[in-house]
CSV table of C-alpha atoms and ligand atoms in Angstrom, one decimal:
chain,number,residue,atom,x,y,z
V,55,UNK,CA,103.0,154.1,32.8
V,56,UNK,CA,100.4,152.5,34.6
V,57,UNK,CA,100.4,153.0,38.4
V,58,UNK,CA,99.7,150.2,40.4
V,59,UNK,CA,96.4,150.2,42.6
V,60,UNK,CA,96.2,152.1,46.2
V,61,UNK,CA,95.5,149.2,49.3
V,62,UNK,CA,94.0,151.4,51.5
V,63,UNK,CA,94.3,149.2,55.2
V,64,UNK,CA,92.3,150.7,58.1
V,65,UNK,CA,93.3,150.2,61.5
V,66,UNK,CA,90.3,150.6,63.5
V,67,UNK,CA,90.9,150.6,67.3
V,68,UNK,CA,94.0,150.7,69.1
V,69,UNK,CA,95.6,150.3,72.2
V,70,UNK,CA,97.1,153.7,72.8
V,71,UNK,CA,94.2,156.3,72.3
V,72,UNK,CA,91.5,156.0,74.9
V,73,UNK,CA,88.0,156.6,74.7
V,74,UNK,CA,88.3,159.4,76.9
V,75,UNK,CA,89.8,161.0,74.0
V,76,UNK,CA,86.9,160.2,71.6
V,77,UNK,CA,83.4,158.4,71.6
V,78,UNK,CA,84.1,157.9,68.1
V,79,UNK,CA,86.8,155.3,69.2
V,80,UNK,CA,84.9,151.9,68.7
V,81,UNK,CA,85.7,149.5,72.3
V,82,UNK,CA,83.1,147.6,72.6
V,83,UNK,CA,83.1,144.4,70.4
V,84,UNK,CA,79.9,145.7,68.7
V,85,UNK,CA,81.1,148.7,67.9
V,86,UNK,CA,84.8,147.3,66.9
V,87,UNK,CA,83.0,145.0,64.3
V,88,UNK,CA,79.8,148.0,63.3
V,89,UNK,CA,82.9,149.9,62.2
V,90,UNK,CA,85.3,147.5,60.7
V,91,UNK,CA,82.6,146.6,58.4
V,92,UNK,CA,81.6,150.1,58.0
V,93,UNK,CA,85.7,150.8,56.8
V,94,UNK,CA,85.6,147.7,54.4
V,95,UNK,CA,82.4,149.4,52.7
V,96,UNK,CA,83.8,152.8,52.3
V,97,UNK,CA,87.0,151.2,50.4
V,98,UNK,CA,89.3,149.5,52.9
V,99,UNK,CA,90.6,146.4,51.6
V,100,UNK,CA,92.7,145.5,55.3
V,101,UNK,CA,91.1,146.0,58.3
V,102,UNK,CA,94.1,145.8,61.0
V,103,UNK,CA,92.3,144.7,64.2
V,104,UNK,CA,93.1,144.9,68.3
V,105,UNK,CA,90.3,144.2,70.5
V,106,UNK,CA,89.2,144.6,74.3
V,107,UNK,CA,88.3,143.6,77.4
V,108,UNK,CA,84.8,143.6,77.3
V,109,UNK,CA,84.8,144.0,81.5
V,110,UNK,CA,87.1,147.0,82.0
V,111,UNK,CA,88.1,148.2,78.0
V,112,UNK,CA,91.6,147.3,78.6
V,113,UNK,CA,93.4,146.7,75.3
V,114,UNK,CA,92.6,142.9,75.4
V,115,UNK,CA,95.0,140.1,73.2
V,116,UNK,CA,92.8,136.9,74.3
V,117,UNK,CA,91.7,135.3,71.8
V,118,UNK,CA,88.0,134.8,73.2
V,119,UNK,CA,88.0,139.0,72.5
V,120,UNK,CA,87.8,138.3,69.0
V,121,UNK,CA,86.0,135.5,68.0
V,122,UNK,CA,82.1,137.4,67.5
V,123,UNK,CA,84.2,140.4,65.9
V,124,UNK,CA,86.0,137.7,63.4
V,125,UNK,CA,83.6,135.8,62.4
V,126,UNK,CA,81.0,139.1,61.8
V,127,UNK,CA,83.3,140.6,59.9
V,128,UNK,CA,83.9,137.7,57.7
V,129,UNK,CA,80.5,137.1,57.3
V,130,UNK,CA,80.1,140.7,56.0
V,131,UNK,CA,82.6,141.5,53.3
V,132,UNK,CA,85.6,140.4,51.9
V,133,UNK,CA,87.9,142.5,53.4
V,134,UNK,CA,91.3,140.9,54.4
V,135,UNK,CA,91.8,140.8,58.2
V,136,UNK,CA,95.0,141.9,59.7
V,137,UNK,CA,95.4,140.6,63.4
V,138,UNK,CA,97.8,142.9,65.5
V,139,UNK,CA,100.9,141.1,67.2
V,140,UNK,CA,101.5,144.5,68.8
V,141,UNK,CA,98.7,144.5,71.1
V,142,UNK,CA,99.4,146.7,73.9
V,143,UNK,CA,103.7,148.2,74.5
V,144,UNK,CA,103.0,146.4,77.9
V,145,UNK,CA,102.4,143.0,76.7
V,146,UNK,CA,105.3,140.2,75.6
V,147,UNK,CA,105.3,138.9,72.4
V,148,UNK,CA,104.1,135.0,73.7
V,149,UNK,CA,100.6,136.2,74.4
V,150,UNK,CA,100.6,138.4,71.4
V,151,UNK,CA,100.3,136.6,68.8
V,152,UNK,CA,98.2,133.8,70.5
V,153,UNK,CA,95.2,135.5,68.5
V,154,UNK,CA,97.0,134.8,65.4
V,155,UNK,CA,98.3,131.4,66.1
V,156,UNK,CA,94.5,130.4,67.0
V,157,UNK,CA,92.6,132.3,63.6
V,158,UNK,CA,95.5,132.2,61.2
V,159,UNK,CA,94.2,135.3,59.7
V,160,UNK,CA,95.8,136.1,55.6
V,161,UNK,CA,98.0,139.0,57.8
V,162,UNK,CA,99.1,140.1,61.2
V,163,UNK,CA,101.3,143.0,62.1
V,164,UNK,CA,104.7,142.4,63.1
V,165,UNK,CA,106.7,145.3,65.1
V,166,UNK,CA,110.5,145.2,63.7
V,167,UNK,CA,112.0,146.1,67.1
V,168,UNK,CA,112.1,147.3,70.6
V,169,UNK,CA,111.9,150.8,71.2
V,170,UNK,CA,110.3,154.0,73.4
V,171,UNK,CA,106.7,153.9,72.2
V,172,UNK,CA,105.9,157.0,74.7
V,173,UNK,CA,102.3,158.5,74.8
V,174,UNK,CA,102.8,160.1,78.0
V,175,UNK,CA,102.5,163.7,76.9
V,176,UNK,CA,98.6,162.9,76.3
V,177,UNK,CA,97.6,162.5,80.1
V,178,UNK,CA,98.5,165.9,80.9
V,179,UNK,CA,95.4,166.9,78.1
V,180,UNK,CA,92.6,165.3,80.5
V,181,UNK,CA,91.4,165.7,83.9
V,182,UNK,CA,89.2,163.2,84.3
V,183,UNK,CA,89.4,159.4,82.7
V,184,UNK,CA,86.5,157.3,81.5
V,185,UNK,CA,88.4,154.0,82.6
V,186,UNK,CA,90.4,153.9,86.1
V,187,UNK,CA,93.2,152.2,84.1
V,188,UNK,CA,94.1,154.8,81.7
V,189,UNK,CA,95.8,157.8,83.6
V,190,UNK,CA,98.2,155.0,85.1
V,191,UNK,CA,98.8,153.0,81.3
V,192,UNK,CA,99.1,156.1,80.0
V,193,UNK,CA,101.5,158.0,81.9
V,194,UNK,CA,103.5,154.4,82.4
V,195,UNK,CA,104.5,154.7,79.0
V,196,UNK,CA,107.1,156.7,79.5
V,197,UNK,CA,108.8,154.6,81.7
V,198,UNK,CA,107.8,151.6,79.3
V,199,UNK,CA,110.1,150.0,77.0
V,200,UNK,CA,107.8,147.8,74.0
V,201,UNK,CA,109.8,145.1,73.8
V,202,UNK,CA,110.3,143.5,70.3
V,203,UNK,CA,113.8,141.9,70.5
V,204,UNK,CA,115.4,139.5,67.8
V,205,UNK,CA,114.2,136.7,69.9
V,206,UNK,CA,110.9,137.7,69.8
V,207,UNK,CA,110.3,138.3,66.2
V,208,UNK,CA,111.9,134.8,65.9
V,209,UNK,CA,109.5,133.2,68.3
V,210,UNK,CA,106.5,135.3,66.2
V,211,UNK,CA,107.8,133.9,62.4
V,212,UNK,CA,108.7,130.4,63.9
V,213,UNK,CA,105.4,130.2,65.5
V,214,UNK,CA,103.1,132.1,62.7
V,215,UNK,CA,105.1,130.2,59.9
V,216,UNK,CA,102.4,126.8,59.9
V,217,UNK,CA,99.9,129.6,58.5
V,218,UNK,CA,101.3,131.2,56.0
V,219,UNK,CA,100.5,134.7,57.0
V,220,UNK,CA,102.1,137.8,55.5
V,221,UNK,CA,103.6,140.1,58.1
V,222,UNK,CA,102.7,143.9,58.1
V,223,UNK,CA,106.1,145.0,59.1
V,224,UNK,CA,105.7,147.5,61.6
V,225,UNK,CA,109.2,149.6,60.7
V,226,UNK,CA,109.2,152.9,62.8
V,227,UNK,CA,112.7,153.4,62.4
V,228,UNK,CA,115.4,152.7,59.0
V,229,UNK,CA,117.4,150.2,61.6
V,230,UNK,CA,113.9,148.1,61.5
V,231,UNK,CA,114.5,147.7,57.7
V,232,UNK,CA,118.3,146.5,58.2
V,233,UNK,CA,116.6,144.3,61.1
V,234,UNK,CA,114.2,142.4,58.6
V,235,UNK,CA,116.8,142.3,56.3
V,236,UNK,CA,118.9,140.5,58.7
V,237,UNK,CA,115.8,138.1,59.3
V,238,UNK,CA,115.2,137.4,55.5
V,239,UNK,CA,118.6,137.0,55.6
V,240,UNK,CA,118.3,134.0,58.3
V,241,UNK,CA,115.3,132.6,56.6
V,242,UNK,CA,112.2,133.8,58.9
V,243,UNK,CA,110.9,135.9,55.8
V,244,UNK,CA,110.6,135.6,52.3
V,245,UNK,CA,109.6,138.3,49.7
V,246,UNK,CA,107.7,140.0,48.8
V,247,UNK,CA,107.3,141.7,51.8
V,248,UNK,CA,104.8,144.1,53.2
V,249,UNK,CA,106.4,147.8,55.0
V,250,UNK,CA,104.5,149.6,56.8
V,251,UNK,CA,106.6,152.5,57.7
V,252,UNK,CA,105.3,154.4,61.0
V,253,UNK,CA,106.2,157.7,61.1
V,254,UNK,CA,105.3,160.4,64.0
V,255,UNK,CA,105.2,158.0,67.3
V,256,UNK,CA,107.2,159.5,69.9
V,257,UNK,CA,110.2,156.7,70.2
V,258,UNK,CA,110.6,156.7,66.2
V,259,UNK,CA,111.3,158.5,63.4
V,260,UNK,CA,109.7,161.9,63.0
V,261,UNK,CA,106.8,162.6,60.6
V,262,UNK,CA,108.1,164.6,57.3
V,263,UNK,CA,108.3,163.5,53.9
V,264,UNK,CA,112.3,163.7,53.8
V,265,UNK,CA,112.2,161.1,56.6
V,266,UNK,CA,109.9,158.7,54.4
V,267,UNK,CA,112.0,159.5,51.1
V,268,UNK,CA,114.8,158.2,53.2
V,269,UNK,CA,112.8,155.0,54.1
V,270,UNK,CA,111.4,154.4,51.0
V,271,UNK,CA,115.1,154.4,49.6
V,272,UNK,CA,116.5,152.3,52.0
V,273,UNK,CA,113.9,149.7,51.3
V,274,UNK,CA,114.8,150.0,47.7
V,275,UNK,CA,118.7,149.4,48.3
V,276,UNK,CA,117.6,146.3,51.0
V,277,UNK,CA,114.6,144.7,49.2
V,278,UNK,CA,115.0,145.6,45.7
V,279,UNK,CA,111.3,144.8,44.0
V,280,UNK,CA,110.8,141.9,46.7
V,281,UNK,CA,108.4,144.4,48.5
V,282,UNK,CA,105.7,146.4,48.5
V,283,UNK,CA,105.3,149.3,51.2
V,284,UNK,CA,102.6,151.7,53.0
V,285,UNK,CA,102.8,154.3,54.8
V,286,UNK,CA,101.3,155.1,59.0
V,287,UNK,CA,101.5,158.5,59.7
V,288,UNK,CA,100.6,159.5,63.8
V,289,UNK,CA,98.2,161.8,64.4
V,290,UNK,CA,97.9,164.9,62.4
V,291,UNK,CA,100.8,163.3,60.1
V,292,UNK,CA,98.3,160.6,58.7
V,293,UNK,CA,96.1,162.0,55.6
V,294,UNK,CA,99.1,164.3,54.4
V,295,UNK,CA,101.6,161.5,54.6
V,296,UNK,CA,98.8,158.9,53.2
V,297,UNK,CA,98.5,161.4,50.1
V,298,UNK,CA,102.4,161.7,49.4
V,299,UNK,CA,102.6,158.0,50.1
V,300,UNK,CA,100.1,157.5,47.1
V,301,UNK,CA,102.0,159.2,44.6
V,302,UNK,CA,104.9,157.7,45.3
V,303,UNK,CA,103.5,154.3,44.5
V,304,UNK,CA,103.2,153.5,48.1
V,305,UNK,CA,100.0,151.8,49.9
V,306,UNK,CA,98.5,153.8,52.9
V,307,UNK,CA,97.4,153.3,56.5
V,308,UNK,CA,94.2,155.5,57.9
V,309,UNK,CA,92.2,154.5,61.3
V,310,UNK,CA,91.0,155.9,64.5
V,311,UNK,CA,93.9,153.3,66.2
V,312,UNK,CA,96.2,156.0,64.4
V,313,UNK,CA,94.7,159.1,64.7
V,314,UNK,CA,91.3,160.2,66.1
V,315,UNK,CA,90.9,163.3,63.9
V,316,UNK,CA,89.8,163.9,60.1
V,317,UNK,CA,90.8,167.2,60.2
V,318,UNK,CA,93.0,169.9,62.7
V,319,UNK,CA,90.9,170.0,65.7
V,320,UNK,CA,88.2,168.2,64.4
V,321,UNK,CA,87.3,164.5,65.8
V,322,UNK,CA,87.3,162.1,63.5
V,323,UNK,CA,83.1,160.7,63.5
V,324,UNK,CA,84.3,157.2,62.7
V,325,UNK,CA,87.1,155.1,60.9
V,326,UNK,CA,84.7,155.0,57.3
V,327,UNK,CA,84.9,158.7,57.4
V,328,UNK,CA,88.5,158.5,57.3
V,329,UNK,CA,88.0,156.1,54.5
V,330,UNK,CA,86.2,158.0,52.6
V,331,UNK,CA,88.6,161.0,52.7
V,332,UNK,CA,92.0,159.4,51.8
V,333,UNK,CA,89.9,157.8,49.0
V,334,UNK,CA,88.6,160.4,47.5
V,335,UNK,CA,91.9,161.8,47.7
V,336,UNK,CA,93.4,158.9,45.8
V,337,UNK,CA,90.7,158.5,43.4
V,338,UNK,CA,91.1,162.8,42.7
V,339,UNK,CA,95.0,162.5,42.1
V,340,UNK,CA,94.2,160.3,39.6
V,341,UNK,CA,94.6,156.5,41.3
V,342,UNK,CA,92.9,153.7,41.9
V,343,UNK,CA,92.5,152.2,45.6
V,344,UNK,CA,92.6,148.3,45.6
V,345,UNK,CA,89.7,145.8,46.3
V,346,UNK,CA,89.9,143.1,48.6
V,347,UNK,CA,90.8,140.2,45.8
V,348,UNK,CA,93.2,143.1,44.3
V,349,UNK,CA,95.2,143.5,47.7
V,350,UNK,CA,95.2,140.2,48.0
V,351,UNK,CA,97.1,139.6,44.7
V,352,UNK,CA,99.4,142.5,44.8
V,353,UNK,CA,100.5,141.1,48.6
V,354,UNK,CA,100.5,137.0,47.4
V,355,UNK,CA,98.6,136.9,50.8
V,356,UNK,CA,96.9,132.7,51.1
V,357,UNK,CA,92.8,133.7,50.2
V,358,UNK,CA,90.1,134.2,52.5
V,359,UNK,CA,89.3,130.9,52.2
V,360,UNK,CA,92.7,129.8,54.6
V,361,UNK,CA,91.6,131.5,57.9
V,362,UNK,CA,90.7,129.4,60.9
V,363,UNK,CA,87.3,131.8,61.8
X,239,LIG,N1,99.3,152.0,66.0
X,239,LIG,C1,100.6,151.7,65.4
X,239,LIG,C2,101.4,153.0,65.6
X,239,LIG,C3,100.6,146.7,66.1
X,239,LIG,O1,99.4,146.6,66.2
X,239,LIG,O2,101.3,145.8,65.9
X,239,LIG,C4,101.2,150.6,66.1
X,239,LIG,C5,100.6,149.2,65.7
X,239,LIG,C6,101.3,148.1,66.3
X,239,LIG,O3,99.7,149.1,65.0
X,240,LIG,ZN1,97.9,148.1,65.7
């Protein structure tokens, strides 16, 4: 049987994790492109991307945040850029996906419905804060709802549908899957389409390998062969969840947006490094991870050639 290839997509700086947790985390827009290109080289073939505000580090959506890191990147390598729609849990869908509307990247995340997305429980690690923002957005959270109602994944299809980008399906719960399934269903998605399960945020399903059997066969009774999936574990869940997600012909998710470490108790010393690990990891189980122009075929995503950056 031949397997099909491993994408590996890297999702370098997020909204929820803080640099007070980790220099590693890349914030500034130097450092958010140094390491993007950095996780193409080791083997990414997507590089999922959130940006900041370059005056205060807040998670940022405007599309001014992105331009330098956009078109470095694309000058660089051939990686396929992934623009996040999920921003910040504190920001409505209309501003979200201006960055996409304005650089019609080949993907952009989509999250598959509203939900706790609680990070609370970090606060009480720290004392002190790099940022004056980040005790309060942190500890809001658990008041927060993220907001990703019906509506709002229409507004994001309806609006994204002019440039032909394929959704990363953010899924972190098996009613997410019956949700798309509803929207293919009503016409704002065809196949094939991309899964990424998340697995291990506080608000969705739990991190085990049971829970992602179960996804994995839900997709299979919804979608039959019209999709292709990955897998996001949270924190310590992601490289053990990434391996069992590559033998079961599933793509995988690594980044410092997802967790900071490489190993337990050990800071991760940049995204390439986490790279480097699940690919070796694939490569020693006997895979193969996918190039860009690979990923690209196995996703029918438009070409490189089709973004507006
Ligand atoms: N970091 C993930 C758990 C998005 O950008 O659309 C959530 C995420 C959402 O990646
Ligand atoms: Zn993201």
């Amino acid at each position: 049987m031949t397997r099909q290839k491993t994408i590996i997509t890297c999702a370098v700086t997020g909204a929820i994790h803080t640099p007070t947790m980790s220099d590693h985390l890349p914030v500034t827009h130097s450092e958010i492109t140094e390491q993007a290109i950095a996780a193409a080289e080791a083997g990414a073939a997507i590089l999922h991307l959130h940006t900041r505000d370059p005056v205060d580090m807040r998670p940022s959506v405007e599309p001014e945040h992105y331009q330098s890191i956009l078109s470095r990147v694309k000058q660089s390598t051939d990686a396929v850029v992934n623009i996040t729609t999920g921003g910040a849990p504190t920001m409505r869908i209309s501003e979200r996906i201006k960055a996409a509307n304005t650089f019609s990247p080949e993907m952009c995340s989509l999250n598959m419905g509203s939900m706790n997305f609680a990070f609370h429980p970090l606060a009480k690690r720290f004392e002190t804060f790099k940022y004056d923002w980040e005790k309060e957005y942190i500890e809001g959270s658990e008041a927060n709802i993220f907001r990703n109602t019906l509506f709002d994944i229409k507004e994001a299809a309806e609006t994204l549908a002019p440039h032909n980008v394929k959704f990363e399906h953010e899924c972190y719960d098996v009613g997410h899957l019956y949700t798309l399934k509803h929207c293919m269903d009503i016409g704002l998605f065809k196949a094939p389409v991309f899964l990424q399960f998340v697995l291990g945020v506080l608000g969705g399903i739990g991190a085990s390998i049971d829970n992602l059997v179960f996804l994995k066969q839900t997709a299979d009774k919804l979608f039959g062969d019209g999709y292709q999936w990955s897998v996001l574990g949270a924190g310590a869940a992601q490289m053990p969840l990434a391996a069992a997600a590559s033998q079961m012909g599933g793509h995988v998710r690594v980044g410092l947006e997802d967790s900071l470490y490489i190993a337990r108790g050990e800071l991760a010393e940049s995204n390439a490094q986490q790279v480097t690990k699940i690919r070796s990891i694939i490569e020693d189980l006997g895979c193969e991870v996918a190039t860009p122009d690979q990923a690209r075929e196995l996703l029918a995503l438009k070409g490189g050639d089709l973004v507006a950056f």
